[in-house]
Amino acid sequence: MPLHVSPAPAPALHSVLVALGSPALREAGTPALRSVPGPLSAELPLPVHVLAAPSSEPPSRPEFESEPRPAPSPGAGTAGAPATRLAGWRFLIREGAATLAAADTLRTAGGWTFSHFFEGPYLTSTERALRQADASGSPWQPRLLSVPDLYMLTLWLHGDPEADPAEGAPAPADVLIPLAPAPPGIAAHRPYRVADLLPRLAVRLAPPPLLGSTA
């Protein structure tokens, strides 16, 4: 298998396994998990990195999306290279070979903690993108790259399979596969080189000019 899936931090995995064994699982807002009688497993851990907008304003949305939202109209302007940082780990929740849901964990001041379970189109789109990456034959390290200000999530294929999955920024030769639904003008499941896609995202992420400013 060309994909080199990195192991998640043990406390992150442990928090998901505890949640799977908790009675609260049957009360979760995830119908597929409430109705499953058999054992569940947490597999294919993916680090979730956040692509920050070049703005000093505090974030107004969650750091990474678990459900798609309607995308705003694209903005305009110029911006420098956006910074990335690790925000969490995502696990696919399976019963045997069937993927039923996903689980998100968050890194807090006290360590890794379980956040929530979810279903939805990002789940099936993630699996499709992983199959695309696997079929490419290249030894990628798969990650997720979230762009909250564009309501966008991508599968980030990092070219160094031995890299620390918690560190680093997208390299120009890395590949991004936008998950569906993608923002207007960006094709879901079309592989883009970072050098091609990030400049387009940077334009959309640029803050609008101040009122009264001149071009």
Short mmCIF file of N, CA and C in Angstrom, two decimals, residues 58-142:
data_model
loop_
_atom_site.label_atom_id
_atom_site.label_comp_id
_atom_site.label_asym_id
_atom_site.label_seq_id
_atom_site.Cartn_x
_atom_site.Cartn_y
_atom_site.Cartn_z
N PRO A 58 -10.11 37.15 15.40
CA PRO A 58 -10.27 35.84 16.00
C PRO A 58 -11.16 34.97 15.14
N PRO A 59 -10.96 33.63 15.15
CA PRO A 59 -11.78 32.75 14.32
C PRO A 59 -13.23 32.78 14.75
N SER A 60 -14.13 32.75 13.76
CA SER A 60 -15.55 32.79 14.04
C SER A 60 -16.23 31.46 13.79
N ARG A 61 -15.44 30.44 13.39
CA ARG A 61 -15.98 29.12 13.09
C ARG A 61 -15.12 28.07 13.76
N PRO A 62 -15.61 26.85 13.88
CA PRO A 62 -14.79 25.78 14.44
C PRO A 62 -13.51 25.61 13.63
N GLU A 63 -12.45 25.11 14.27
CA GLU A 63 -11.16 25.03 13.62
C GLU A 63 -11.13 24.02 12.50
N PHE A 64 -11.94 22.98 12.56
CA PHE A 64 -12.06 22.10 11.41
C PHE A 64 -13.47 21.56 11.34
N GLU A 65 -13.89 21.31 10.13
CA GLU A 65 -15.28 20.99 9.86
C GLU A 65 -15.51 19.49 9.95
N SER A 66 -16.61 19.10 10.54
CA SER A 66 -17.04 17.71 10.49
C SER A 66 -18.27 17.55 9.61
N GLU A 67 -18.95 18.67 9.32
CA GLU A 67 -20.08 18.65 8.41
C GLU A 67 -19.92 19.82 7.45
N PRO A 68 -20.22 19.63 6.16
CA PRO A 68 -20.08 20.72 5.20
C PRO A 68 -21.10 21.81 5.46
N ARG A 69 -20.73 23.06 5.12
CA ARG A 69 -21.63 24.18 5.24
C ARG A 69 -21.67 24.91 3.90
N PRO A 70 -22.69 25.73 3.65
CA PRO A 70 -22.72 26.48 2.40
C PRO A 70 -21.50 27.40 2.32
N ALA A 71 -20.85 27.43 1.17
CA ALA A 71 -19.64 28.22 1.01
C ALA A 71 -19.99 29.67 0.68
N PRO A 72 -19.22 30.63 1.23
CA PRO A 72 -19.43 32.02 0.88
C PRO A 72 -18.87 32.32 -0.50
N SER A 73 -19.19 33.49 -1.03
CA SER A 73 -18.64 33.89 -2.31
C SER A 73 -17.14 34.12 -2.16
N PRO A 74 -16.37 33.77 -3.19
CA PRO A 74 -14.93 33.96 -3.11
C PRO A 74 -14.57 35.42 -2.92
N GLY A 75 -13.54 35.68 -2.12
CA GLY A 75 -13.05 37.02 -1.92
C GLY A 75 -11.97 37.34 -2.93
N ALA A 76 -11.36 38.51 -2.80
CA ALA A 76 -10.30 38.91 -3.71
C ALA A 76 -9.21 39.59 -2.93
N GLY A 77 -8.01 39.65 -3.51
CA GLY A 77 -6.89 40.30 -2.86
C GLY A 77 -5.67 39.45 -2.99
N THR A 78 -4.61 39.83 -2.27
CA THR A 78 -3.37 39.08 -2.26
C THR A 78 -3.02 38.73 -0.85
N ALA A 79 -2.24 37.71 -0.68
CA ALA A 79 -1.86 37.27 0.66
C ALA A 79 -0.57 36.49 0.57
N GLY A 80 0.13 36.42 1.69
CA GLY A 80 1.34 35.62 1.75
C GLY A 80 1.00 34.16 1.95
N ALA A 81 2.01 33.36 2.12
CA ALA A 81 1.80 31.93 2.30
C ALA A 81 1.08 31.68 3.62
N PRO A 82 -0.08 31.05 3.61
CA PRO A 82 -0.80 30.78 4.86
C PRO A 82 -0.04 29.78 5.73
N ALA A 83 -0.22 29.92 7.03
CA ALA A 83 0.42 29.01 7.97
C ALA A 83 -0.52 27.87 8.31
N THR A 84 0.04 26.72 8.70
CA THR A 84 -0.76 25.57 9.11
C THR A 84 -0.37 25.15 10.51
N ARG A 85 -1.30 24.51 11.20
CA ARG A 85 -1.01 23.95 12.52
C ARG A 85 -1.93 22.76 12.76
N LEU A 86 -1.46 21.85 13.59
CA LEU A 86 -2.24 20.67 13.93
C LEU A 86 -3.34 21.04 14.91
N ALA A 87 -4.59 20.62 14.60
CA ALA A 87 -5.72 20.91 15.47
C ALA A 87 -6.32 19.65 16.08
N GLY A 88 -6.14 18.49 15.43
CA GLY A 88 -6.76 17.28 15.95
C GLY A 88 -6.40 16.06 15.13
N TRP A 89 -7.01 14.93 15.50
CA TRP A 89 -6.89 13.68 14.74
C TRP A 89 -8.29 13.17 14.47
N ARG A 90 -8.47 12.60 13.29
CA ARG A 90 -9.76 12.03 12.90
C ARG A 90 -9.59 10.54 12.66
N PHE A 91 -10.55 9.75 13.12
CA PHE A 91 -10.54 8.29 12.97
C PHE A 91 -11.80 7.86 12.23
N LEU A 92 -11.67 6.86 11.38
CA LEU A 92 -12.84 6.24 10.77
C LEU A 92 -13.35 5.15 11.71
N ILE A 93 -14.64 5.16 11.97
CA ILE A 93 -15.26 4.18 12.87
C ILE A 93 -15.90 3.10 12.01
N ARG A 94 -15.46 1.86 12.23
CA ARG A 94 -15.89 0.77 11.37
C ARG A 94 -16.47 -0.38 12.18
N GLU A 95 -17.42 -1.05 11.53
CA GLU A 95 -17.90 -2.34 12.01
C GLU A 95 -17.46 -3.35 10.95
N GLY A 96 -16.44 -4.12 11.24
CA GLY A 96 -15.86 -4.98 10.22
C GLY A 96 -15.24 -4.14 9.12
N ALA A 97 -15.65 -4.38 7.87
CA ALA A 97 -15.12 -3.62 6.74
C ALA A 97 -15.96 -2.39 6.41
N ALA A 98 -17.09 -2.21 7.09
CA ALA A 98 -18.00 -1.11 6.78
C ALA A 98 -17.68 0.12 7.62
N THR A 99 -17.50 1.25 6.96
CA THR A 99 -17.28 2.51 7.65
C THR A 99 -18.62 3.15 7.95
N LEU A 100 -18.86 3.43 9.23
CA LEU A 100 -20.16 3.94 9.66
C LEU A 100 -20.14 5.41 10.02
N ALA A 101 -19.00 5.89 10.52
CA ALA A 101 -18.93 7.26 11.01
C ALA A 101 -17.45 7.63 11.15
N ALA A 102 -17.22 8.80 11.68
CA ALA A 102 -15.87 9.23 12.01
C ALA A 102 -15.89 9.84 13.41
N ALA A 103 -14.71 9.89 14.01
CA ALA A 103 -14.57 10.48 15.34
C ALA A 103 -13.47 11.51 15.30
N ASP A 104 -13.72 12.66 15.89
CA ASP A 104 -12.72 13.71 15.98
C ASP A 104 -12.20 13.83 17.40
N THR A 105 -10.90 14.07 17.49
CA THR A 105 -10.29 14.40 18.78
C THR A 105 -9.64 15.78 18.66
N LEU A 106 -9.49 16.44 19.79
CA LEU A 106 -8.91 17.78 19.83
C LEU A 106 -7.73 17.80 20.77
N ARG A 107 -6.75 18.62 20.42
CA ARG A 107 -5.62 18.84 21.33
C ARG A 107 -5.93 20.04 22.21
N THR A 108 -5.99 19.81 23.50
CA THR A 108 -6.29 20.86 24.46
C THR A 108 -5.09 21.08 25.36
N ALA A 109 -5.20 22.05 26.26
CA ALA A 109 -4.11 22.31 27.19
C ALA A 109 -3.83 21.10 28.08
N GLY A 110 -4.84 20.27 28.30
CA GLY A 110 -4.68 19.09 29.14
C GLY A 110 -4.33 17.84 28.38
N GLY A 111 -4.14 17.95 27.06
CA GLY A 111 -3.81 16.78 26.26
C GLY A 111 -4.91 16.48 25.24
N TRP A 112 -4.87 15.28 24.68
CA TRP A 112 -5.84 14.90 23.66
C TRP A 112 -7.15 14.46 24.30
N THR A 113 -8.26 14.90 23.68
CA THR A 113 -9.57 14.57 24.21
C THR A 113 -10.54 14.28 23.05
N PHE A 114 -11.47 13.37 23.29
CA PHE A 114 -12.50 13.07 22.30
C PHE A 114 -13.41 14.28 22.13
N SER A 115 -13.80 14.55 20.88
CA SER A 115 -14.69 15.67 20.59
C SER A 115 -16.10 15.18 20.25
N HIS A 116 -16.26 14.46 19.12
CA HIS A 116 -17.59 14.02 18.72
C HIS A 116 -17.50 12.99 17.60
N PHE A 117 -18.61 12.28 17.39
CA PHE A 117 -18.80 11.41 16.23
C PHE A 117 -19.62 12.17 15.19
N PHE A 118 -19.48 11.78 13.92
CA PHE A 118 -20.31 12.40 12.90
C PHE A 118 -20.40 11.49 11.68
N GLU A 119 -21.41 11.75 10.88
CA GLU A 119 -21.60 11.11 9.57
C GLU A 119 -21.59 12.22 8.52
N GLY A 120 -22.03 11.89 7.30
CA GLY A 120 -22.17 12.92 6.28
C GLY A 120 -21.26 12.73 5.09
N PRO A 121 -21.37 13.64 4.10
CA PRO A 121 -20.64 13.48 2.83
C PRO A 121 -19.12 13.52 2.96
N TYR A 122 -18.58 14.24 3.96
CA TYR A 122 -17.13 14.26 4.11
C TYR A 122 -16.58 12.86 4.39
N LEU A 123 -17.39 12.03 5.02
CA LEU A 123 -16.93 10.69 5.36
C LEU A 123 -16.69 9.86 4.10
N THR A 124 -17.69 9.78 3.23
CA THR A 124 -17.54 9.00 2.00
C THR A 124 -16.53 9.65 1.07
N SER A 125 -16.47 10.97 1.08
CA SER A 125 -15.51 11.67 0.23
C SER A 125 -14.08 11.40 0.68
N THR A 126 -13.87 11.32 1.99
CA THR A 126 -12.53 11.00 2.49
C THR A 126 -12.09 9.62 2.01
N GLU A 127 -12.99 8.65 2.10
CA GLU A 127 -12.63 7.30 1.65
C GLU A 127 -12.34 7.27 0.15
N ARG A 128 -13.12 8.00 -0.60
CA ARG A 128 -12.88 8.05 -2.05
C ARG A 128 -11.51 8.67 -2.35
N ALA A 129 -11.19 9.77 -1.66
CA ALA A 129 -9.90 10.43 -1.88
C ALA A 129 -8.73 9.53 -1.47
N LEU A 130 -8.90 8.75 -0.40
CA LEU A 130 -7.86 7.82 0.01
C LEU A 130 -7.65 6.74 -1.04
N ARG A 131 -8.73 6.29 -1.66
CA ARG A 131 -8.59 5.31 -2.74
C ARG A 131 -7.86 5.92 -3.93
N GLN A 132 -8.17 7.18 -4.24
CA GLN A 132 -7.45 7.86 -5.31
C GLN A 132 -5.96 7.91 -5.02
N ALA A 133 -5.62 8.28 -3.80
CA ALA A 133 -4.22 8.40 -3.42
C ALA A 133 -3.53 7.04 -3.46
N ASP A 134 -4.22 6.03 -2.99
CA ASP A 134 -3.66 4.69 -2.97
C ASP A 134 -3.38 4.19 -4.39
N ALA A 135 -4.26 4.54 -5.32
CA ALA A 135 -4.11 4.09 -6.71
C ALA A 135 -2.99 4.82 -7.44
N SER A 136 -2.54 5.96 -6.88
CA SER A 136 -1.48 6.72 -7.56
C SER A 136 -0.14 6.00 -7.55
N GLY A 137 0.05 5.11 -6.56
CA GLY A 137 1.30 4.37 -6.47
C GLY A 137 2.43 5.13 -5.81
N SER A 138 2.20 6.36 -5.37
CA SER A 138 3.25 7.15 -4.71
C SER A 138 3.19 6.95 -3.20
N PRO A 139 4.35 7.01 -2.52
CA PRO A 139 4.37 6.76 -1.06
C PRO A 139 4.00 7.99 -0.25
N TRP A 140 2.73 8.38 -0.33
CA TRP A 140 2.27 9.57 0.38
C TRP A 140 2.04 9.31 1.87
N GLN A 141 2.15 10.38 2.64
CA GLN A 141 1.66 10.37 4.03
C GLN A 141 0.35 11.15 4.04
N PRO A 142 -0.80 10.50 4.25
CA PRO A 142 -2.08 11.21 4.18
C PRO A 142 -2.36 12.02 5.44
#
